[in-house]
Short mmCIF file of C-alpha atoms and ligand atoms in Angstrom, two decimals:
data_model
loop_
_atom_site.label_atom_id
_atom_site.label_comp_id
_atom_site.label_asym_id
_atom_site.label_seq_id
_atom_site.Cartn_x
_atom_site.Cartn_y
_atom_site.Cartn_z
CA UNK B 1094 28.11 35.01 -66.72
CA UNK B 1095 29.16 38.90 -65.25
CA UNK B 1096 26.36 41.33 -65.88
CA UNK B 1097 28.80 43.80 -66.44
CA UNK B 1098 27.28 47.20 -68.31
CA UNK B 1099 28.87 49.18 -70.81
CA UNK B 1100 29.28 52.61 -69.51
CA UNK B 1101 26.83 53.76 -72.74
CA UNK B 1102 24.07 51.92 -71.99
CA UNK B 1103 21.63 54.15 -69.33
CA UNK B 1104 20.40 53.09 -65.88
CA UNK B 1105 17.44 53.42 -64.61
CA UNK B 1106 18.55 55.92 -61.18
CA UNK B 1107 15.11 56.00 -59.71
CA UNK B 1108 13.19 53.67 -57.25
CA UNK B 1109 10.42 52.02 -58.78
CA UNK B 1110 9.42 50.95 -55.54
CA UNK B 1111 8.49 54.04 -53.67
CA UNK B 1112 5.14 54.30 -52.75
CA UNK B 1113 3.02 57.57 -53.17
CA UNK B 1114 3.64 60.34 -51.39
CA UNK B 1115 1.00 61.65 -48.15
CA UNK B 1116 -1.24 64.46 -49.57
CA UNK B 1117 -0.51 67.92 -47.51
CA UNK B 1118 -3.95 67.53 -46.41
CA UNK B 1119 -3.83 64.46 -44.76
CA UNK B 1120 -0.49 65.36 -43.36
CA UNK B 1121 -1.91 68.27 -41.72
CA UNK B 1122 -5.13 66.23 -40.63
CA UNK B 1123 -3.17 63.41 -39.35
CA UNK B 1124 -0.52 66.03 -36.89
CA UNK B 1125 -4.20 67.73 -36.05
CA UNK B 1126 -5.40 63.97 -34.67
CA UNK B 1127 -2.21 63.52 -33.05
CA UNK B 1128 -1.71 66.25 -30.85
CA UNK B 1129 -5.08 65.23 -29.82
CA UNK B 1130 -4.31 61.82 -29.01
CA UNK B 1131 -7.79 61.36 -31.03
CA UNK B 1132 -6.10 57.76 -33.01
CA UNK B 1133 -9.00 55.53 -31.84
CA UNK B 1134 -11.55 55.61 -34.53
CA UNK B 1135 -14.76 55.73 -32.18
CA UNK B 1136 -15.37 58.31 -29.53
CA UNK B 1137 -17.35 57.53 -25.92
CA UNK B 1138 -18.94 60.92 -26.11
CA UNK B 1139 -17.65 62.77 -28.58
CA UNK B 1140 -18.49 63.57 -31.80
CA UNK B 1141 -16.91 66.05 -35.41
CA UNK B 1142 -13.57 63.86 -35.12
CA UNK B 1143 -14.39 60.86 -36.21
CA UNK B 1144 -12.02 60.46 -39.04
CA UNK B 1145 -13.03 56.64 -39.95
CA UNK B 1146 -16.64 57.37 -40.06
CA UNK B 1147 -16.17 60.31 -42.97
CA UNK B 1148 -13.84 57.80 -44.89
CA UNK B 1149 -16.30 54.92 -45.16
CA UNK B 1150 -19.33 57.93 -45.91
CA UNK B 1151 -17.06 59.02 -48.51
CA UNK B 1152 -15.69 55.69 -49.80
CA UNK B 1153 -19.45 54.73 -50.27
CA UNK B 1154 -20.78 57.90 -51.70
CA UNK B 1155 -17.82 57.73 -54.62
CA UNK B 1156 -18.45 53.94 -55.19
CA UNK B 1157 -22.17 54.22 -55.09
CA UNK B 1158 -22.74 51.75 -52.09
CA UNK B 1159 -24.65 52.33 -49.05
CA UNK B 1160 -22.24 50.36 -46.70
CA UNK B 1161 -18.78 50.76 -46.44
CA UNK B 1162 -16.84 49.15 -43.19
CA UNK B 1163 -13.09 50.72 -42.85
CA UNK B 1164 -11.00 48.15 -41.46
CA UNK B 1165 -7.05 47.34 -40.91
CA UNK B 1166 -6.26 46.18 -43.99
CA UNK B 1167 -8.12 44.39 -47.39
CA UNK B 1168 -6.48 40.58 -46.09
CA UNK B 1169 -8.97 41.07 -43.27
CA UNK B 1170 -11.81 42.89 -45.23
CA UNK B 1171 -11.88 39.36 -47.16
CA UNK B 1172 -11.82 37.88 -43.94
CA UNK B 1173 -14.76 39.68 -42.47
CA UNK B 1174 -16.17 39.35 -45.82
CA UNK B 1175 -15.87 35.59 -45.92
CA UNK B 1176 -17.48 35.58 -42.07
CA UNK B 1177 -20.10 38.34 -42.82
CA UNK B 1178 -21.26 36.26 -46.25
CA UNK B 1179 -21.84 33.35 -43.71
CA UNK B 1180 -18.81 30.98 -44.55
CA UNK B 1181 -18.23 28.42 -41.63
CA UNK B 1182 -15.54 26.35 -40.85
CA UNK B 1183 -15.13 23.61 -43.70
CA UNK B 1184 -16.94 25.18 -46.57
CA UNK B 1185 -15.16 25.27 -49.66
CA UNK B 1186 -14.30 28.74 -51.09
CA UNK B 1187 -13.40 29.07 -54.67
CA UNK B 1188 -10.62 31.68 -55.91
CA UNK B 1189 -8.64 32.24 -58.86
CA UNK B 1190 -5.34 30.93 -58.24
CA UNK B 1191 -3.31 33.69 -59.81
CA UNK B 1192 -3.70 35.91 -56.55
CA UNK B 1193 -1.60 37.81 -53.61
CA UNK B 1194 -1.19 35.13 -50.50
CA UNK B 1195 -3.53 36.96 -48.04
CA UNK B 1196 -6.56 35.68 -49.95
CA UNK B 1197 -6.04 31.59 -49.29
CA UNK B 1198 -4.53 33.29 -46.26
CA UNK B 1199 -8.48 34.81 -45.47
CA UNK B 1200 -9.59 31.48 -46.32
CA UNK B 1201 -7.70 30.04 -43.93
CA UNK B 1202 -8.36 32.01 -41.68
CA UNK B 1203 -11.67 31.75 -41.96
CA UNK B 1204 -11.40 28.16 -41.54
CA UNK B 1205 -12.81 27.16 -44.78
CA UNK B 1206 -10.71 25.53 -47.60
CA UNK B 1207 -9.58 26.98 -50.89
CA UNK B 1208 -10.53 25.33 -54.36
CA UNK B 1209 -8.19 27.07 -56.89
CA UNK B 1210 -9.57 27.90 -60.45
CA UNK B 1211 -7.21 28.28 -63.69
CA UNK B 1212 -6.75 31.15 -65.11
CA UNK B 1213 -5.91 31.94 -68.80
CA UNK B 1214 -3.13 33.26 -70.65
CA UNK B 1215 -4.61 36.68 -70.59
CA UNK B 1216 -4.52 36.49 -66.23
CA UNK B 1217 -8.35 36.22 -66.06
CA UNK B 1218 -10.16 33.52 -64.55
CA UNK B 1219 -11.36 30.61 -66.35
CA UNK B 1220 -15.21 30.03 -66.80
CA UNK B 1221 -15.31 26.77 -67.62
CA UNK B 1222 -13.17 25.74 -65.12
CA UNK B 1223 -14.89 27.58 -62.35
CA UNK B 1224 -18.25 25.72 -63.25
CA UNK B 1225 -16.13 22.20 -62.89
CA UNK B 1226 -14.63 23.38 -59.61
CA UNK B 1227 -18.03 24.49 -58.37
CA UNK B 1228 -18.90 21.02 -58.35
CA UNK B 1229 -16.90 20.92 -55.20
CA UNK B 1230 -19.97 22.41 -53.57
CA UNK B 1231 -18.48 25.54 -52.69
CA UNK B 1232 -21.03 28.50 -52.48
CA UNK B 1233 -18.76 31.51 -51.88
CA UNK B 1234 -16.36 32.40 -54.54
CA UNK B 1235 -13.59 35.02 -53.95
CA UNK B 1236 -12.34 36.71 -57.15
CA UNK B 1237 -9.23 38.66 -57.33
CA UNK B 1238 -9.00 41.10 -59.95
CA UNK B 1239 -5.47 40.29 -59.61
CA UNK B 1240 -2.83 43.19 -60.41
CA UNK B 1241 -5.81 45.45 -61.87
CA UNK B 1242 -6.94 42.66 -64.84
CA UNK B 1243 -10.85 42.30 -64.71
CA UNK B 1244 -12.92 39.37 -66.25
CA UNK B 1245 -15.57 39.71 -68.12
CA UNK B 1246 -17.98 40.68 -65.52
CA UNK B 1247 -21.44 40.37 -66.95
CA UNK B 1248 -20.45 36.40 -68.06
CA UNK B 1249 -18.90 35.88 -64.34
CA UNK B 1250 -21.58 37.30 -62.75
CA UNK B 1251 -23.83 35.39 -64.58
CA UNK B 1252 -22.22 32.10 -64.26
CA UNK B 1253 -22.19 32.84 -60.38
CA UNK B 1254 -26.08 33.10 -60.64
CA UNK B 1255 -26.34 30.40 -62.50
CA UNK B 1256 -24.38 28.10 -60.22
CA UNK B 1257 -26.48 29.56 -56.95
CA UNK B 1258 -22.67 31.26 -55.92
CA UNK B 1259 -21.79 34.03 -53.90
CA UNK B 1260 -19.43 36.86 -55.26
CA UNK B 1261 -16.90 38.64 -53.04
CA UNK B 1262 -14.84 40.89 -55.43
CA UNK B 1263 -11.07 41.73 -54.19
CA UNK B 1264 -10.36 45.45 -55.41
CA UNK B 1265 -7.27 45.42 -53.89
CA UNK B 1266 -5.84 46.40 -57.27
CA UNK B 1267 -8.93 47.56 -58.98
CA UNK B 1268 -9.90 50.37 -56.92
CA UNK B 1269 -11.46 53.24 -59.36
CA UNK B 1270 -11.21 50.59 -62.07
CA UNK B 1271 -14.46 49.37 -63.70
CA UNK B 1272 -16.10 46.91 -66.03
CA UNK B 1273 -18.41 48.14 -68.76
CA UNK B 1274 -18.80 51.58 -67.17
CA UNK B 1275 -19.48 50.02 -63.56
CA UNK B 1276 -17.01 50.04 -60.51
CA UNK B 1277 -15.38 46.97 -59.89
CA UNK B 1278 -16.69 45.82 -56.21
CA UNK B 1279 -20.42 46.41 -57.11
CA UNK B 1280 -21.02 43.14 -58.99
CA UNK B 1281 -20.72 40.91 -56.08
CA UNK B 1282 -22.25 40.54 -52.92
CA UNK B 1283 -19.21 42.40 -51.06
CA UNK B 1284 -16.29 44.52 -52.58
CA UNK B 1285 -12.68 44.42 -50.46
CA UNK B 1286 -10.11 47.37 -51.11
CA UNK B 1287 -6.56 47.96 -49.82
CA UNK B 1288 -5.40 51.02 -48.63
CA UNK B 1289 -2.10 49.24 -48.01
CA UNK B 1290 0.99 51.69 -49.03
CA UNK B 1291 1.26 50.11 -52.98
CA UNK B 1292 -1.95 50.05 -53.90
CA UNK B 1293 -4.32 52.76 -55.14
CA UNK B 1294 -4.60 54.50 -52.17
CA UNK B 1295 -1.74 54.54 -49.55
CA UNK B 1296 -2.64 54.75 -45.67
CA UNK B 1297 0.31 52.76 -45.41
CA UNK B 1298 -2.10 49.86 -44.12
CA UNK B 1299 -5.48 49.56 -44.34
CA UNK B 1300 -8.79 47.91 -46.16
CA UNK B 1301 -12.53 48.50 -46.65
CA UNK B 1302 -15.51 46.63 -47.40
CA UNK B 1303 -17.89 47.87 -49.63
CA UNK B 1304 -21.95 46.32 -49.91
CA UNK B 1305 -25.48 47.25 -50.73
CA UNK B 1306 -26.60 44.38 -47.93
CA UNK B 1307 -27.47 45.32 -44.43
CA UNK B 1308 -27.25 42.14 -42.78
CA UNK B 1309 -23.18 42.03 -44.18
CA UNK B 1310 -23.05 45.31 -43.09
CA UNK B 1311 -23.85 45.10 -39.70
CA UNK B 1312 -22.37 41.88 -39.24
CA UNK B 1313 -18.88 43.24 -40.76
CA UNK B 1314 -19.28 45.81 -38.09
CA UNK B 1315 -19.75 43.94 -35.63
CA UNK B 1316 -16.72 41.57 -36.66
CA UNK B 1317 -14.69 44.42 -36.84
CA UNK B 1318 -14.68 45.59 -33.73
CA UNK B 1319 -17.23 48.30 -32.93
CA UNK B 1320 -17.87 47.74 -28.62
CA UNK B 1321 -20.99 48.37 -29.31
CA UNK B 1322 -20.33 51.82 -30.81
CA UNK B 1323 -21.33 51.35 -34.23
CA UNK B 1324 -23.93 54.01 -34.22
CA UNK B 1325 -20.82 55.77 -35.29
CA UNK B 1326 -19.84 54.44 -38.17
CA UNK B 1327 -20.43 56.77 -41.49
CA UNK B 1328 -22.20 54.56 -44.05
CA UNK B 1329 -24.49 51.53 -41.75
CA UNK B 1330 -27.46 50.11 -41.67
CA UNK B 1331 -30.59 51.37 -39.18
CA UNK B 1332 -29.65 50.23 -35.54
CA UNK B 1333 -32.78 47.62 -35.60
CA UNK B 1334 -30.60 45.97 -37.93
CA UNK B 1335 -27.71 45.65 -35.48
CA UNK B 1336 -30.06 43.98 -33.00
CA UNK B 1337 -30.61 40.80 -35.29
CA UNK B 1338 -26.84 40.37 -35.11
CA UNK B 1339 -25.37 42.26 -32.03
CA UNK B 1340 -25.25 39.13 -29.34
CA UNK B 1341 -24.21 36.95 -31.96
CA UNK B 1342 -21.25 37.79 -33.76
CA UNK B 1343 -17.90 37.78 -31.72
CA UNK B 1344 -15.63 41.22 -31.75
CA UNK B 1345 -12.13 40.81 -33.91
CA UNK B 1346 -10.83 43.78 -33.72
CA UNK B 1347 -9.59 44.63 -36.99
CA UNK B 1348 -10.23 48.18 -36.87
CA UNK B 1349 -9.15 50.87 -38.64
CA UNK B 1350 -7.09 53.96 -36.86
CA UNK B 1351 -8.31 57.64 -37.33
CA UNK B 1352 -4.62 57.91 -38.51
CA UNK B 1353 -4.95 55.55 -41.28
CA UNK B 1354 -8.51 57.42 -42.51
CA UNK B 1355 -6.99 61.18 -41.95
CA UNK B 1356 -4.11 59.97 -44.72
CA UNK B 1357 -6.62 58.17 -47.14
CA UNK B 1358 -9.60 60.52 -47.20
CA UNK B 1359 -7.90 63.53 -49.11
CA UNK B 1360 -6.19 60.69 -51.60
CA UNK B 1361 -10.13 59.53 -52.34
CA UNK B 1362 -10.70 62.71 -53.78
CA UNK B 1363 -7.25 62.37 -56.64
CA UNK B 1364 -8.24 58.86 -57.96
CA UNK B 1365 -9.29 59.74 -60.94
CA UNK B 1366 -6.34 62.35 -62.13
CA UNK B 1367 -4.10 58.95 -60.26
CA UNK B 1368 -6.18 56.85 -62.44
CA UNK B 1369 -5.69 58.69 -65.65
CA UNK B 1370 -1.75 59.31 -64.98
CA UNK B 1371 -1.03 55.87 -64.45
CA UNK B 1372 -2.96 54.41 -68.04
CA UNK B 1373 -1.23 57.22 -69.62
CA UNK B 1374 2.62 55.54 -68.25
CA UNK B 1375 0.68 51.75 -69.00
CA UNK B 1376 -0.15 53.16 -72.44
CA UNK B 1377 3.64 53.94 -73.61
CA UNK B 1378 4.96 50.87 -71.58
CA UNK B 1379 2.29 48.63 -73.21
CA UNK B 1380 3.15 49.83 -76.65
CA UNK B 1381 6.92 49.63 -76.14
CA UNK B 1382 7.01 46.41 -74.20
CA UNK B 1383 4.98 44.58 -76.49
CA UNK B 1384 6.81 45.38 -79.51
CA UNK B 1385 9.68 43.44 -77.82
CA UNK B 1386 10.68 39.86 -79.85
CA UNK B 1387 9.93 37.57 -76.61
CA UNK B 1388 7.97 39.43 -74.82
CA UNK B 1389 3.76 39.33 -74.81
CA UNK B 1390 1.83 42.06 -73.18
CA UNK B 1391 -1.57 40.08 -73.36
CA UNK B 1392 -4.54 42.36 -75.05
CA UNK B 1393 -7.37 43.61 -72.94
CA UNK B 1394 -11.06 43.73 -73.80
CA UNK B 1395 -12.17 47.20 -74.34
CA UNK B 1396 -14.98 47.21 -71.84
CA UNK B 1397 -12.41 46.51 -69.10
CA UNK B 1398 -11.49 50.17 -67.54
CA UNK B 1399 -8.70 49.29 -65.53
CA UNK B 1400 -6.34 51.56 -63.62
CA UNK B 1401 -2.92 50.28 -64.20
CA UNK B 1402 -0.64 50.96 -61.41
CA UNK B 1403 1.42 48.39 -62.32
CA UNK B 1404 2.25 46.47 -65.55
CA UNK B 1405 2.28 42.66 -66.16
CA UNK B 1406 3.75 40.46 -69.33
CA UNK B 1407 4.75 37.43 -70.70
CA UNK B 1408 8.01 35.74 -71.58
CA UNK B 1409 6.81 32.45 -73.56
CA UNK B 1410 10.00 31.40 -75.35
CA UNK B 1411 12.70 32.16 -72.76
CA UNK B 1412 13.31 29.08 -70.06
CA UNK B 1413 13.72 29.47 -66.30
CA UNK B 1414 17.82 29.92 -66.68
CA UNK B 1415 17.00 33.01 -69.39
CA UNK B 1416 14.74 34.39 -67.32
CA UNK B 1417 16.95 34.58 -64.55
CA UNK B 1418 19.52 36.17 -66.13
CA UNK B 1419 17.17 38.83 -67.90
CA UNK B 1420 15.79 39.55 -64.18
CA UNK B 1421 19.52 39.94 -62.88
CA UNK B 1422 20.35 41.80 -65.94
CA UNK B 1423 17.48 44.37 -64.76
CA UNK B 1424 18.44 44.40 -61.95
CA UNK B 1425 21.69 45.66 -62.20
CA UNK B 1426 19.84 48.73 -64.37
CA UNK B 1427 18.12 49.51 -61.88
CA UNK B 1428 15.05 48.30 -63.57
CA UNK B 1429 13.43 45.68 -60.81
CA UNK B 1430 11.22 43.00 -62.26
CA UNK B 1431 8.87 40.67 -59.93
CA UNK B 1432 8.69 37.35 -61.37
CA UNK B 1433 5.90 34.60 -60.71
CA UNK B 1434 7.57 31.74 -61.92
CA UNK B 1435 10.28 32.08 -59.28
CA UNK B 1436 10.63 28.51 -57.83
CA UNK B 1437 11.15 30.27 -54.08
CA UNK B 1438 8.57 32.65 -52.81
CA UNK B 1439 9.99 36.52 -52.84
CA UNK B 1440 8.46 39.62 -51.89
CA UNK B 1441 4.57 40.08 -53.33
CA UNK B 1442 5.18 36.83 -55.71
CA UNK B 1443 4.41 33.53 -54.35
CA UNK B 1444 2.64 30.68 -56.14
CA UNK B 1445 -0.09 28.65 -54.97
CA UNK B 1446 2.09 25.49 -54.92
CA UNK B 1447 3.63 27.75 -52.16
CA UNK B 1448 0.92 27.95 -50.15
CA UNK B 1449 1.58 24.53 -48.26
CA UNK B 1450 -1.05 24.89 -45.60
CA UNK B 1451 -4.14 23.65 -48.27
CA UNK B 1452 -4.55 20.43 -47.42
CA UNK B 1453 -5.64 19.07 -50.44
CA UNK B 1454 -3.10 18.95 -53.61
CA UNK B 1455 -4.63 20.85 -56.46
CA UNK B 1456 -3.07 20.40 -59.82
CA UNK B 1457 -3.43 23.13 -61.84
CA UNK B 1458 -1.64 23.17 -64.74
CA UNK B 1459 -2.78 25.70 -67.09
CA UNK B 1460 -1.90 28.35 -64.39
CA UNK B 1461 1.65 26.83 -63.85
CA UNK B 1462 2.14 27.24 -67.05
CA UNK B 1463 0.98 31.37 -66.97
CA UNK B 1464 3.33 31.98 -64.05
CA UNK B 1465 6.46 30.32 -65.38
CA UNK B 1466 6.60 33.44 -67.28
CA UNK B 1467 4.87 36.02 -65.53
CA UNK B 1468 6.81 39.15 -65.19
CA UNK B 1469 5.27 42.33 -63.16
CA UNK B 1470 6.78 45.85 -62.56
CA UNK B 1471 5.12 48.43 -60.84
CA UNK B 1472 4.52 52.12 -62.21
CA UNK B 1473 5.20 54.35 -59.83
CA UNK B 1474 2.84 57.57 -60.40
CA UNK B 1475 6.21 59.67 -60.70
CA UNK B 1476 7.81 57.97 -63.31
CA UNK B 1477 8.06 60.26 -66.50
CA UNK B 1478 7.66 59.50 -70.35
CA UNK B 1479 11.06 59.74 -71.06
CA UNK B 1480 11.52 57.35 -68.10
CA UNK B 1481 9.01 54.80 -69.45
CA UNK B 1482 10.63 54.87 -72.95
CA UNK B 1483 14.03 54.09 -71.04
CA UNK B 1484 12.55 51.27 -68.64
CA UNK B 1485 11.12 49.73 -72.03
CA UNK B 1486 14.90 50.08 -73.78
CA UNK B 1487 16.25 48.54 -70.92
CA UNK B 1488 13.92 45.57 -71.04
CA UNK B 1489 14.30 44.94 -74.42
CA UNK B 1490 18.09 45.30 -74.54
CA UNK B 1491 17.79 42.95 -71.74
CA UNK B 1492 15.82 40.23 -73.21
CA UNK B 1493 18.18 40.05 -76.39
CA UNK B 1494 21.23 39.96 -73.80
CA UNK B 1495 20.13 37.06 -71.69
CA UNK B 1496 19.07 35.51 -74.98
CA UNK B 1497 22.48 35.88 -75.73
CA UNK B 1498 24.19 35.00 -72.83
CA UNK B 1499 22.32 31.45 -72.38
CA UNK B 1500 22.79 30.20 -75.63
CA UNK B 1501 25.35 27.43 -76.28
CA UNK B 1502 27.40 30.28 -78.68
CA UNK B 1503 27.33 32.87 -75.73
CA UNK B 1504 27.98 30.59 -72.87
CA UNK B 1505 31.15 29.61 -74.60
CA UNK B 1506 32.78 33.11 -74.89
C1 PLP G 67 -2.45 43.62 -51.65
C2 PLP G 67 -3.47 42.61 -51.95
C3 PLP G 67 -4.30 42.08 -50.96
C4 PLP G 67 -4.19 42.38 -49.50
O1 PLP G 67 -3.97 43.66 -49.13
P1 PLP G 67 -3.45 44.02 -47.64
O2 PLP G 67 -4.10 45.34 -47.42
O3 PLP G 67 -1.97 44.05 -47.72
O4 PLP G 67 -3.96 42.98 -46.70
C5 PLP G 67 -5.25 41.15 -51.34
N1 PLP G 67 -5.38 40.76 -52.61
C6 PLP G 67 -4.60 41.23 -53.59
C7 PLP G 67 -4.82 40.75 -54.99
C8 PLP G 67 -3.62 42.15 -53.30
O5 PLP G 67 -2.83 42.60 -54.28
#
């Protein structure tokens, strides 16, 4: 089947893949740093450039934390989180198993082994399955708010108390979002963001780990890679804290660069007007894709304030075949669509079943079932109204056309 387009039905011309542009301020900041040669984030000597330090004072001021811990990127603030929290080789870890592959990949990492929990048709993790899989005797569990959707917080965090386990939240999507009026990345123990170049914040890479506990916080610190510098750092514990852990927890040097904190700092200061721009785009796309016959834009609780930099839906009734063709059909209007249900791992859209290195099979089929029809497009913060409502005719003129095109009637033509 050609995917030919008439010559009346509109393109989509932009990228919906460009990531946010550099503030001039951090630009400037960034050449200032440079022409220094001032890139490492800690100084021997000196002091009023240390660019890392006034991210994580600032990161934990606007969260409301006392510790934050700037590293390279979020995969290893979950990393450092999952060593920091006390997770040894073996442990079990428990995570939602809709998620991005660098959190089995901190798991791993970490040595310990992943025990995947369902999640339901609305993306969100599932209780009742997380108290089964708790059985396992895992004591840490790592919860992605996964492309921005947030659980109900106040049951999670109570069924986490309840079953004696440890919370590490990962913000990577989530970052200015919050549940019930507070931030995701406070309920837990430990809060991971990305600074990575799609996410909320763009230093092109980078992570940080947010916590109110000073033991975590000096051990992340420590983990990180501070030579013994961490006096430094913006937003840490007293130094007698340091001592408890200083001779025993090995350097990893995951570090972030001045560079990286120069570019993110002034972009800390616009989440909320990038918070509010984005819902606005989410708002017309949600309305407009959901009124779409096949398509199901899943309905969020009210007392989740997400920032949607990105939209997810459903397509229930169409088969793999269908979906294909309504993703090529996109395509070729310039409309790209990531799809979860692929059966070969592409770009940010791999499956646990992909994830080969977990020893132990886990059948999951309730999840299976939410990715065979998972479809995810980004929102770039440039897009327009006009270019939402055009996205969402695409996508629905799409939809009808595969329909069309799969069916015994249409195949034949
Ligand atoms: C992007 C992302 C990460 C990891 O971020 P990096 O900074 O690229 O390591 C982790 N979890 C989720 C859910 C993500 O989307």
């Amino acid at each position: 089947m050609s995917s030919s387009i008439s010559p009346r039905r509109r393109a989509f011309e932009r990228d919906l893949s460009a990531p946010e542009p550099i503030p001039e301020e951090g630009i400037a900041r960034a050449e200032e740093l440079m022409r220094k040669g001032l890139l490492f984030r800690y100084g021997e000597d000196r002091s009023g450039e240390l660019e890392v330090a006034k991210l994580e004072a600032e990161f934990a001021a606007y969260l409301g934390v006392r510790y934050a811990v700037a590293v390279n990127s979020c995969g290893c603030s979950l990393f450092i989180a999952l060593k920091s929290a006390g997770v040894r080789p073996g442990d079990h870890v428990l995570m939602n198993a809709f998620t991005l592959a660098p959190v089995p990949g901190a798991v791993e990492h970490a040595g310990a082994k992943p025990v995947l929990v369902e999640v339901d048709s609305s993306y969100l993790i599932d209780l009742r399955d997380l108290e089964r899989k708790a059985a396992s005797g895992a004591r840490v569990l790592m919860l992605s708010h996964m492309r921005g959707h947030i659980a109900d917080m106040d049951a999670l965090s109570e069924t986490c108390r309840r079953l004696g386990v440890t919370l590490i939240e990962d913000c990577a999507h989530t970052l200015g979002a919050r549940w019930n009026g507070r931030f995701t990345g406070t309920f837990g123990k430990i809060g991971c963001f990305s600074f990575q170049a799609f996410k909320h914040l763009n230093s092109g890479e980078g992570g940080i780990i947010a916590t109110d506990d000073e033991d975590i916080a000096a051990r992340a610190i420590l983990f990180s890679g501070s030579y013994m510098l961490y006096a430094q750092h913006g937003a840490r514990p007293p130094l007698e804290v340091f001592e408890r852990h200083k001779y025993s927890t090995p350097n990893f040097s995951m570090r972030m660069s001045n560079l990286a904190a120069a570019v993110a700092r002034p972009q800390l200061k616009q989440l909320p007007e990038r918070g509010r721009l984005w819902n606005e785009r989410y708002a017309i796309l949600e309305e407009l894709l959901g009124a779409i016959d096949g398509i199901e834009v899943p309905a969020r609780d009210p007392r989740e304030e997400f920032v949607a930099s990105s939209i997810q839906f459903s397509l229930p009734g169409l088969d793999a075949g269908e979906i294909e063709e309504f993703l090529s059909r996109c395509d070729a209007r310039g409309v790209h669509i990531k799809w979860f249900g692929r059966s070969e791992p592409k770009g940010f859209t791999s499956r646990y079943t992909d994830w080969g290195y977990i020893s132990e099979e886990q059948a999951l089929p309730k999840t299976l079932g939410v990715l065979r029809g998972l479809c995810d497009m980004r929102i770039p913060l440039s897009l327009t109204d006009e270019e939402c409502r055009l996205i969402a005719s695409i996508i629905g003129e799409c939809v009808a056309d595969a329909r069309a095109a799969t069916s015994p009637a249409g195949a034949a033509e």
